[in-house]
PDB file of C-alpha atoms in Angstrom:
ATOM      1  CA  UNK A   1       0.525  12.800  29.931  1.00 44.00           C
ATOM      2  CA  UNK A   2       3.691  11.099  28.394  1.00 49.00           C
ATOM      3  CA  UNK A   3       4.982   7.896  29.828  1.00 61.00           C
ATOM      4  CA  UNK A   4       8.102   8.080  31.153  1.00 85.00           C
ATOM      5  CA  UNK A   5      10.768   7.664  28.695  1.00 93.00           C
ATOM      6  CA  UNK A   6      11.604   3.489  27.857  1.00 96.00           C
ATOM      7  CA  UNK A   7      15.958   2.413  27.497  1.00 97.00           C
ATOM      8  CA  UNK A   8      15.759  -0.664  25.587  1.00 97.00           C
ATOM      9  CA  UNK A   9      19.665  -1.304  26.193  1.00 96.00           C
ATOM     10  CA  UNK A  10      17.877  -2.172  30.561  1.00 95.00           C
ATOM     11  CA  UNK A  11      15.152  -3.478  29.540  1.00 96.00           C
ATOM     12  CA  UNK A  12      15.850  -6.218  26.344  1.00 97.00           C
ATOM     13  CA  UNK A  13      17.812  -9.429  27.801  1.00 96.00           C
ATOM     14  CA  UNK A  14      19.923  -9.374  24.005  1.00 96.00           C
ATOM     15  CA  UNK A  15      21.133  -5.990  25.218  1.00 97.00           C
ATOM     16  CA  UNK A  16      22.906  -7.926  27.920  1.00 96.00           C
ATOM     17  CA  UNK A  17      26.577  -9.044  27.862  1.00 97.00           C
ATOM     18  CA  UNK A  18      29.244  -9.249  30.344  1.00 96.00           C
ATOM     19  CA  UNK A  19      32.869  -9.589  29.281  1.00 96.00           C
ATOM     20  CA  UNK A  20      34.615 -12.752  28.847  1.00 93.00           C
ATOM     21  CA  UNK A  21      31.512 -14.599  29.387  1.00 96.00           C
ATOM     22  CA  UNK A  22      29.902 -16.557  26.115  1.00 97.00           C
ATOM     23  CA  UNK A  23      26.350 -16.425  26.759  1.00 96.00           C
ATOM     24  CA  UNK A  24      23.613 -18.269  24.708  1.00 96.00           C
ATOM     25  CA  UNK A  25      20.870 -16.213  24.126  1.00 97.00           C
ATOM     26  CA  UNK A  26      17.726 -15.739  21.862  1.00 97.00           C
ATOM     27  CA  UNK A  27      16.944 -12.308  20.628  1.00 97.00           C
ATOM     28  CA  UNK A  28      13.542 -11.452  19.443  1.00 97.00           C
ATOM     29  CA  UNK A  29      12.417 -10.319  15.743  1.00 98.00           C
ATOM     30  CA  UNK A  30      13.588  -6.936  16.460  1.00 98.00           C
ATOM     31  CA  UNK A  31      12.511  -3.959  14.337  1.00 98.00           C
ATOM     32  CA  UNK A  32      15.696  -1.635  12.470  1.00 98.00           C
ATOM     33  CA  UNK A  33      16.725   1.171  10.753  1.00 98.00           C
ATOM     34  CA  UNK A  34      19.324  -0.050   7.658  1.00 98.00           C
ATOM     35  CA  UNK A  35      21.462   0.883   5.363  1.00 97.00           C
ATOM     36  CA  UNK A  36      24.375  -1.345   3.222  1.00 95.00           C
ATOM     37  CA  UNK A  37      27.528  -0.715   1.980  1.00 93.00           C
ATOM     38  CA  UNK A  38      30.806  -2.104   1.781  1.00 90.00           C
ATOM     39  CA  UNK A  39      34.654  -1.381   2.987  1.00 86.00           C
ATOM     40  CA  UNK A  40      36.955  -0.208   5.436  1.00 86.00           C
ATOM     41  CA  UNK A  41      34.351   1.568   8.268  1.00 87.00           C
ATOM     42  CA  UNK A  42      37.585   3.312   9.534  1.00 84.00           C
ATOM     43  CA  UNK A  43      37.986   5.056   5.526  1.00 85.00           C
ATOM     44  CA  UNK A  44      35.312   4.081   3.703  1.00 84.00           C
ATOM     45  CA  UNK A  45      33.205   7.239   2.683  1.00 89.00           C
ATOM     46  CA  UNK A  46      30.031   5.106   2.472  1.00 90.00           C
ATOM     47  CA  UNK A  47      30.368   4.058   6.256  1.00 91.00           C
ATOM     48  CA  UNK A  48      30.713   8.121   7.490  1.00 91.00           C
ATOM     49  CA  UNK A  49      27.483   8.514   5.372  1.00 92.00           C
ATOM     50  CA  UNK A  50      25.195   5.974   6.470  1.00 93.00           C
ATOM     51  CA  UNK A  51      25.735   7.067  10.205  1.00 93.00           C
ATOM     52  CA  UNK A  52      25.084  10.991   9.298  1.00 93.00           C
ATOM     53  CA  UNK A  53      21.732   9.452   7.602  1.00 94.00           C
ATOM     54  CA  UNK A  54      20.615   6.721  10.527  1.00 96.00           C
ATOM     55  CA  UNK A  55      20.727   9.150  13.390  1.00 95.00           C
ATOM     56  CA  UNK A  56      18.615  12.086  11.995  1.00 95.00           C
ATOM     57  CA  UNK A  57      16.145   9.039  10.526  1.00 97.00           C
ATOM     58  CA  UNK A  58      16.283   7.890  14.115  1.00 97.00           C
ATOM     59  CA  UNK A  59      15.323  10.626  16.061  1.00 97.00           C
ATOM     60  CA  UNK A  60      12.855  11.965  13.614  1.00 96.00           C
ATOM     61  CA  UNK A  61      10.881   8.665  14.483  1.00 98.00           C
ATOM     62  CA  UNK A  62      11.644   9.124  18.707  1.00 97.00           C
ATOM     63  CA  UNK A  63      10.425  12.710  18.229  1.00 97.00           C
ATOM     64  CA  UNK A  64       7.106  11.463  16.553  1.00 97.00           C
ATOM     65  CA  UNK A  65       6.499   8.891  18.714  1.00 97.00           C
ATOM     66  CA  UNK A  66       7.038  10.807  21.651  1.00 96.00           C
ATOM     67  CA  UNK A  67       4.207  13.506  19.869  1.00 96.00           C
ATOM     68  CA  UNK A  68       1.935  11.155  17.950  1.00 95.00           C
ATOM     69  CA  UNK A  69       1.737   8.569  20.661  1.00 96.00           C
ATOM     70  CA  UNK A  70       2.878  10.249  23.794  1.00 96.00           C
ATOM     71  CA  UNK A  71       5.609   6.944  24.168  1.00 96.00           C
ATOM     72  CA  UNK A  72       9.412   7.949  24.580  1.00 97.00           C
ATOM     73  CA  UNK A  73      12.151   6.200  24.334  1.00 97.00           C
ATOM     74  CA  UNK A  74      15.898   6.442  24.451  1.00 97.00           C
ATOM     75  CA  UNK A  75      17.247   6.242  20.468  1.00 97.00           C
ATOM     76  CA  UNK A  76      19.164   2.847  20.766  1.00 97.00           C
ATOM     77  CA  UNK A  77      22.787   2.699  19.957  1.00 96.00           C
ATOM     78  CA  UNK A  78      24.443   2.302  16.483  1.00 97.00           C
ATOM     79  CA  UNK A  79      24.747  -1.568  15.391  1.00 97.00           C
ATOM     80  CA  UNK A  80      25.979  -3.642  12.180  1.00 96.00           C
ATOM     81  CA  UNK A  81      26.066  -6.711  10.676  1.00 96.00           C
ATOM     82  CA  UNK A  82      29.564  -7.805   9.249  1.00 93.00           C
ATOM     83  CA  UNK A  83      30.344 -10.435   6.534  1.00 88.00           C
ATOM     84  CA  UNK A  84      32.764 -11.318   4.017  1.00 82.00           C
ATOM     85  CA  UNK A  85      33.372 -14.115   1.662  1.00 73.00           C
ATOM     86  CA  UNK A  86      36.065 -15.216   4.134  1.00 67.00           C
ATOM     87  CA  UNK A  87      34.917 -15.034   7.653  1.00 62.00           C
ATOM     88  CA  UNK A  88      38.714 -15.121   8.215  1.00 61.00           C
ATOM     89  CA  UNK A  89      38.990 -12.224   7.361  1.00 59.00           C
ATOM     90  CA  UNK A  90      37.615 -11.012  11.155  1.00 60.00           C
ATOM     91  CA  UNK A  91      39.973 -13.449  12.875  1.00 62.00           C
ATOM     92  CA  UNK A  92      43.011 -13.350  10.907  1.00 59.00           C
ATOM     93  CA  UNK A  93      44.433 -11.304   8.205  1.00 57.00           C
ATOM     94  CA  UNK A  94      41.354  -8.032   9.222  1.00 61.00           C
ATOM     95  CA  UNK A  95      41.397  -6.962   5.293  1.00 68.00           C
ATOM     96  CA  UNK A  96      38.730  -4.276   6.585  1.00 75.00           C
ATOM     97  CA  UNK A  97      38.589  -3.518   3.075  1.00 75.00           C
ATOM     98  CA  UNK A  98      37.027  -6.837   2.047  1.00 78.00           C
ATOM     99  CA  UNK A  99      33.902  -6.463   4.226  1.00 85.00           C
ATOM    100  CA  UNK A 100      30.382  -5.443   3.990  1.00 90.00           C
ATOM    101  CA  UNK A 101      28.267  -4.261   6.524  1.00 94.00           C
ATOM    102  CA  UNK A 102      24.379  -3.444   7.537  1.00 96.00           C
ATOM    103  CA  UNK A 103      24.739  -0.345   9.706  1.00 97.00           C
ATOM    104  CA  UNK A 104      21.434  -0.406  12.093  1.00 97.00           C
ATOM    105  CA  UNK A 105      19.885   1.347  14.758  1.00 98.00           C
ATOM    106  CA  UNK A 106      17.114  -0.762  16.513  1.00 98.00           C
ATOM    107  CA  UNK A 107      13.275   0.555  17.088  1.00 98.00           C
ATOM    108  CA  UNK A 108      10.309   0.229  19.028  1.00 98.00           C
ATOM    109  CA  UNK A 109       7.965  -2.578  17.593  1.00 96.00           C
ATOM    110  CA  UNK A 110       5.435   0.186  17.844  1.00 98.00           C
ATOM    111  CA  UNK A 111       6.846   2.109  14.800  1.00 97.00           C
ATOM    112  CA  UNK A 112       5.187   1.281  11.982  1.00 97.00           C
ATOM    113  CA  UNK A 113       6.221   1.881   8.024  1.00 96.00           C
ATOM    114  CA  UNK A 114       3.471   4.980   7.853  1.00 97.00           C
ATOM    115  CA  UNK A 115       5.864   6.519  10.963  1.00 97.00           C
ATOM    116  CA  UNK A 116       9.495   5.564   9.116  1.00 98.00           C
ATOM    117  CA  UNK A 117       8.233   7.337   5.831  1.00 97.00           C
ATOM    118  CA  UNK A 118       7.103   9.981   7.185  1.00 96.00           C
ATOM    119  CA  UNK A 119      10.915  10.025   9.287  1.00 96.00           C
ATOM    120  CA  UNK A 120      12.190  10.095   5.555  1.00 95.00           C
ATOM    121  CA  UNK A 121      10.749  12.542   4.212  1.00 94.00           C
ATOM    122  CA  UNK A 122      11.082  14.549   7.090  1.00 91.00           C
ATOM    123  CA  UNK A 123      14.895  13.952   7.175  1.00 92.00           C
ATOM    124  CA  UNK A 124      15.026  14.630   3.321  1.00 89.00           C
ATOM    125  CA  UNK A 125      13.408  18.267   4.195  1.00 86.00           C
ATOM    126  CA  UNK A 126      15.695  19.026   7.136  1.00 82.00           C
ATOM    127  CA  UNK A 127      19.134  17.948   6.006  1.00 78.00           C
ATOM    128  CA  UNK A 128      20.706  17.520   2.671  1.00 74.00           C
ATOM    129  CA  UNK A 129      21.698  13.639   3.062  1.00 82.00           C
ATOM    130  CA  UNK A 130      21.962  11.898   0.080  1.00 84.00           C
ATOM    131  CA  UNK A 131      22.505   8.106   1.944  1.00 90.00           C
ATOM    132  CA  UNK A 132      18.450   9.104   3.335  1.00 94.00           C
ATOM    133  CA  UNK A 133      16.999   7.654   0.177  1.00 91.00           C
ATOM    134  CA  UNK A 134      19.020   4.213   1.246  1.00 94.00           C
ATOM    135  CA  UNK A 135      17.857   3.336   4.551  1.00 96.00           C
ATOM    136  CA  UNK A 136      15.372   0.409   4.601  1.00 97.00           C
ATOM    137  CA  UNK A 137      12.918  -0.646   7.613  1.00 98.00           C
ATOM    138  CA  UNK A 138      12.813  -4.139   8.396  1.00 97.00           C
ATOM    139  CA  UNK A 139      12.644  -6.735  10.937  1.00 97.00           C
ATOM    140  CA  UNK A 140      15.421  -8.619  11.998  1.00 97.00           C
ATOM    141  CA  UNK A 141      14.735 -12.396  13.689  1.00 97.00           C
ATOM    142  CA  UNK A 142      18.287 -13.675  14.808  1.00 97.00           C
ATOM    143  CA  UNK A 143      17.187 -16.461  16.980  1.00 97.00           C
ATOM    144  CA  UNK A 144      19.492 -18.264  18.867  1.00 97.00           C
ATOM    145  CA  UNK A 145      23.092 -16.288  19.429  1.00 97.00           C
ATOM    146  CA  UNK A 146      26.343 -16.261  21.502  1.00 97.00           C
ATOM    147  CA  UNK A 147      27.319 -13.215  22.911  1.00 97.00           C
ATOM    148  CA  UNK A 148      29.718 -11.470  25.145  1.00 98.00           C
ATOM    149  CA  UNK A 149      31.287  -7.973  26.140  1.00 98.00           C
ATOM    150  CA  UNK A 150      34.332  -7.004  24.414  1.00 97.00           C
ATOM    151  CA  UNK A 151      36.380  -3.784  26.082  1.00 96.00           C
ATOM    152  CA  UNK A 152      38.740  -2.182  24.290  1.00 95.00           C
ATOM    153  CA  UNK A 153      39.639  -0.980  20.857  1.00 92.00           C
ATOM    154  CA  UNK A 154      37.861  -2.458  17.723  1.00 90.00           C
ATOM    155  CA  UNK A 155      40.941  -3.331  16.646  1.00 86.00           C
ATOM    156  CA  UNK A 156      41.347  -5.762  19.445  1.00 90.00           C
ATOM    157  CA  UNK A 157      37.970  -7.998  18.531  1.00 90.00           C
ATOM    158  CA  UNK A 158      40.122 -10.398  16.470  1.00 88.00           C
ATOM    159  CA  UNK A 159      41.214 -12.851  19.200  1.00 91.00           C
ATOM    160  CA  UNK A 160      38.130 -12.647  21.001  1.00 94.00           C
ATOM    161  CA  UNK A 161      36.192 -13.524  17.752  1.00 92.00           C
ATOM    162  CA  UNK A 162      38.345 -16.603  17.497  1.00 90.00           C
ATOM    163  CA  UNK A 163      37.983 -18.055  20.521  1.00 94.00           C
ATOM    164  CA  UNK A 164      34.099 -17.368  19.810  1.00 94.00           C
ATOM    165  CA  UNK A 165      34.090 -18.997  16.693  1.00 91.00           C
ATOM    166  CA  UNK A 166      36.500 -21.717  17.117  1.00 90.00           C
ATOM    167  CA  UNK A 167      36.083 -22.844  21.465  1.00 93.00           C
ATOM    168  CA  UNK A 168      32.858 -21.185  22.334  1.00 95.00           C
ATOM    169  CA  UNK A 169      30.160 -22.303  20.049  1.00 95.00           C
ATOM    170  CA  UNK A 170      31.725 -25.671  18.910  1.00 92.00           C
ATOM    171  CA  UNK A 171      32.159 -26.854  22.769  1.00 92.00           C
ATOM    172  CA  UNK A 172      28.570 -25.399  23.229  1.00 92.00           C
ATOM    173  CA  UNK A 173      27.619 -27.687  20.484  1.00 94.00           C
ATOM    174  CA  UNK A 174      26.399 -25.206  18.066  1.00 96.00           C
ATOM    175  CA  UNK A 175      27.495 -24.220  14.498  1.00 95.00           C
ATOM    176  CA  UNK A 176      27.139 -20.431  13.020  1.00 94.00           C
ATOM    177  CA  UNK A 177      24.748 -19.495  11.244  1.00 93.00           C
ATOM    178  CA  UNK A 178      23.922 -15.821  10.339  1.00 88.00           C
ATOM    179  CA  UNK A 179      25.748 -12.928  10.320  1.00 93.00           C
ATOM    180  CA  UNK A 180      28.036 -11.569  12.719  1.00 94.00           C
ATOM    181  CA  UNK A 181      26.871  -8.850  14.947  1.00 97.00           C
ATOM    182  CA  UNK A 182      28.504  -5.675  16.768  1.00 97.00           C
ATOM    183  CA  UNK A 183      26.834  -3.747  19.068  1.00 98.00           C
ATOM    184  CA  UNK A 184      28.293  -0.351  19.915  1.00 97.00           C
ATOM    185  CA  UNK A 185      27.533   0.858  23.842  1.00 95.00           C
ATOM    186  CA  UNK A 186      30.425   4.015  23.387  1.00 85.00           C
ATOM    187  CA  UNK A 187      31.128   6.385  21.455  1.00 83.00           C
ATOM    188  CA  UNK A 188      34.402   6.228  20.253  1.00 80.00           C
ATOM    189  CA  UNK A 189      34.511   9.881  19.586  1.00 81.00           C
ATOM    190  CA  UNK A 190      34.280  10.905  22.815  1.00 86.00           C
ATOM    191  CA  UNK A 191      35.423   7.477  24.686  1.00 88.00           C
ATOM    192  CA  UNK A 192      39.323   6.496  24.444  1.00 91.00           C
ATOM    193  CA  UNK A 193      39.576   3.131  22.803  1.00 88.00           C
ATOM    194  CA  UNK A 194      40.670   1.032  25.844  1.00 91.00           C
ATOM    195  CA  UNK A 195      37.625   1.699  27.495  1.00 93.00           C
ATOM    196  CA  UNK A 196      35.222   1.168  24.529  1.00 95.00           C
ATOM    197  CA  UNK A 197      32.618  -1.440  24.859  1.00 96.00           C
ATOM    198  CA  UNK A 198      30.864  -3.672  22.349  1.00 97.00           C
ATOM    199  CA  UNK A 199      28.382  -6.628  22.755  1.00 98.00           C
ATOM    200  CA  UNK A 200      29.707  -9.032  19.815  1.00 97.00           C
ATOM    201  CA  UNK A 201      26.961 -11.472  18.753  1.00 98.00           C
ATOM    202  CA  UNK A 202      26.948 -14.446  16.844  1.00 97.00           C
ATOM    203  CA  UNK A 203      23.505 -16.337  15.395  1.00 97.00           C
ATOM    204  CA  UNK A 204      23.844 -20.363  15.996  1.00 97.00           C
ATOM    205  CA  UNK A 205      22.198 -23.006  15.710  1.00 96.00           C
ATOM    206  CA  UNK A 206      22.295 -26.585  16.933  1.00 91.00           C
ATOM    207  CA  UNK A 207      24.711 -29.134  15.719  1.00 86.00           C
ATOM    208  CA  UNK A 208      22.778 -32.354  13.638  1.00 70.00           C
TER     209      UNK A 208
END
């Protein structure tokens, strides 16, 4: 018999934010789904097709796990890594069109790379999605982090990025170090934008 079906999002303390609260926390080597690209996510062709080729990739892999292994598990929410050669960029000016992104979707450490090829090729057989052939499978080890809940529009992220990066981490005495991290909990195609939420992460590490 199956066992009953696992939510990451209740049961991973990284997966835990609350809103206007900085929290330090250290997240695991976590196991992902990802693909690259660069631009505006809001225009940026290359954005629309990375997500049409994560989430087919994604539940290919629940739907074998659930048969191969008899272990379920909810498919964990779209996530992305966000960096530019100015950081300001996410602050200040928001030149969307100036950033690149990793566009993720996180995975049971059970899923090996035998399972995530075979999720490929299955994919590749199923649905005509060119962006397939780019999706890597890696772990990700991010460490130490500051986190907290941002509701509201993604538009909106700027001044709670700021105080992150210039109040939060510096009076923690930490400094950033990898890349900035977003989180997505809604959908924003069925959620209206006030009410979106988003766990926004930031890798630190200790000041010298």
């Amino acid at each position: 018999m199956a066992s009953s079906k696992i939510d990451f999002k209740k049961t991973l303390d990284a997966y835990s934010a609350r809103h206007n609260v900085f929290r330090t926390v250290v997240v695991p080597p976590l196991s992902y789904l990802m693909i690259d690209g660069s631009g505006d996510p809001n225009t940026a062709p290359e954005y629309a097709q990375a997500l049409a080729a994560l989430y087919p990739v994604a539940y290919a892999l629940k739907f074998a796990s659930k048969k191969q292994l008899e272990r379920d598990y909810v498919v964990m929410p779209l996530e992305a890594l966000w960096w530019a050669e100015d950081m300001a960029s996410f602050t200040t000016a928001r030149n969307k069109a100036r950033w690149r992104w990793t566009a993720m979707i996180m995975v049971p450490d059970w899923i090996d790379r035998q399972m995530f090829e075979e999720a490929i090729a299955t994919t590749r057989v199923k649905r005509d999605v060119a962006a397939v052939s780019r999706i890597r499978f890696e772990i990700l080890d991010e460490g130490l982090c500051v986190q907290t809940l941002h509701i509201g529009s993604y538009d909106d992220e700027a001044g709670v990025l700021a105080v992150m990066h210039d109040e939060a981490i510096s009076k923690a005495g930490l400094t950033m170090t990898g890349r900035h991290h977003e989180i997505y909990l809604g959908d924003p195609r069925r959620v209206e934008p006030a009410k979106l939420r988003t766990i926004l992460r930031q890798p630190v590490t200790q000041c010298a």
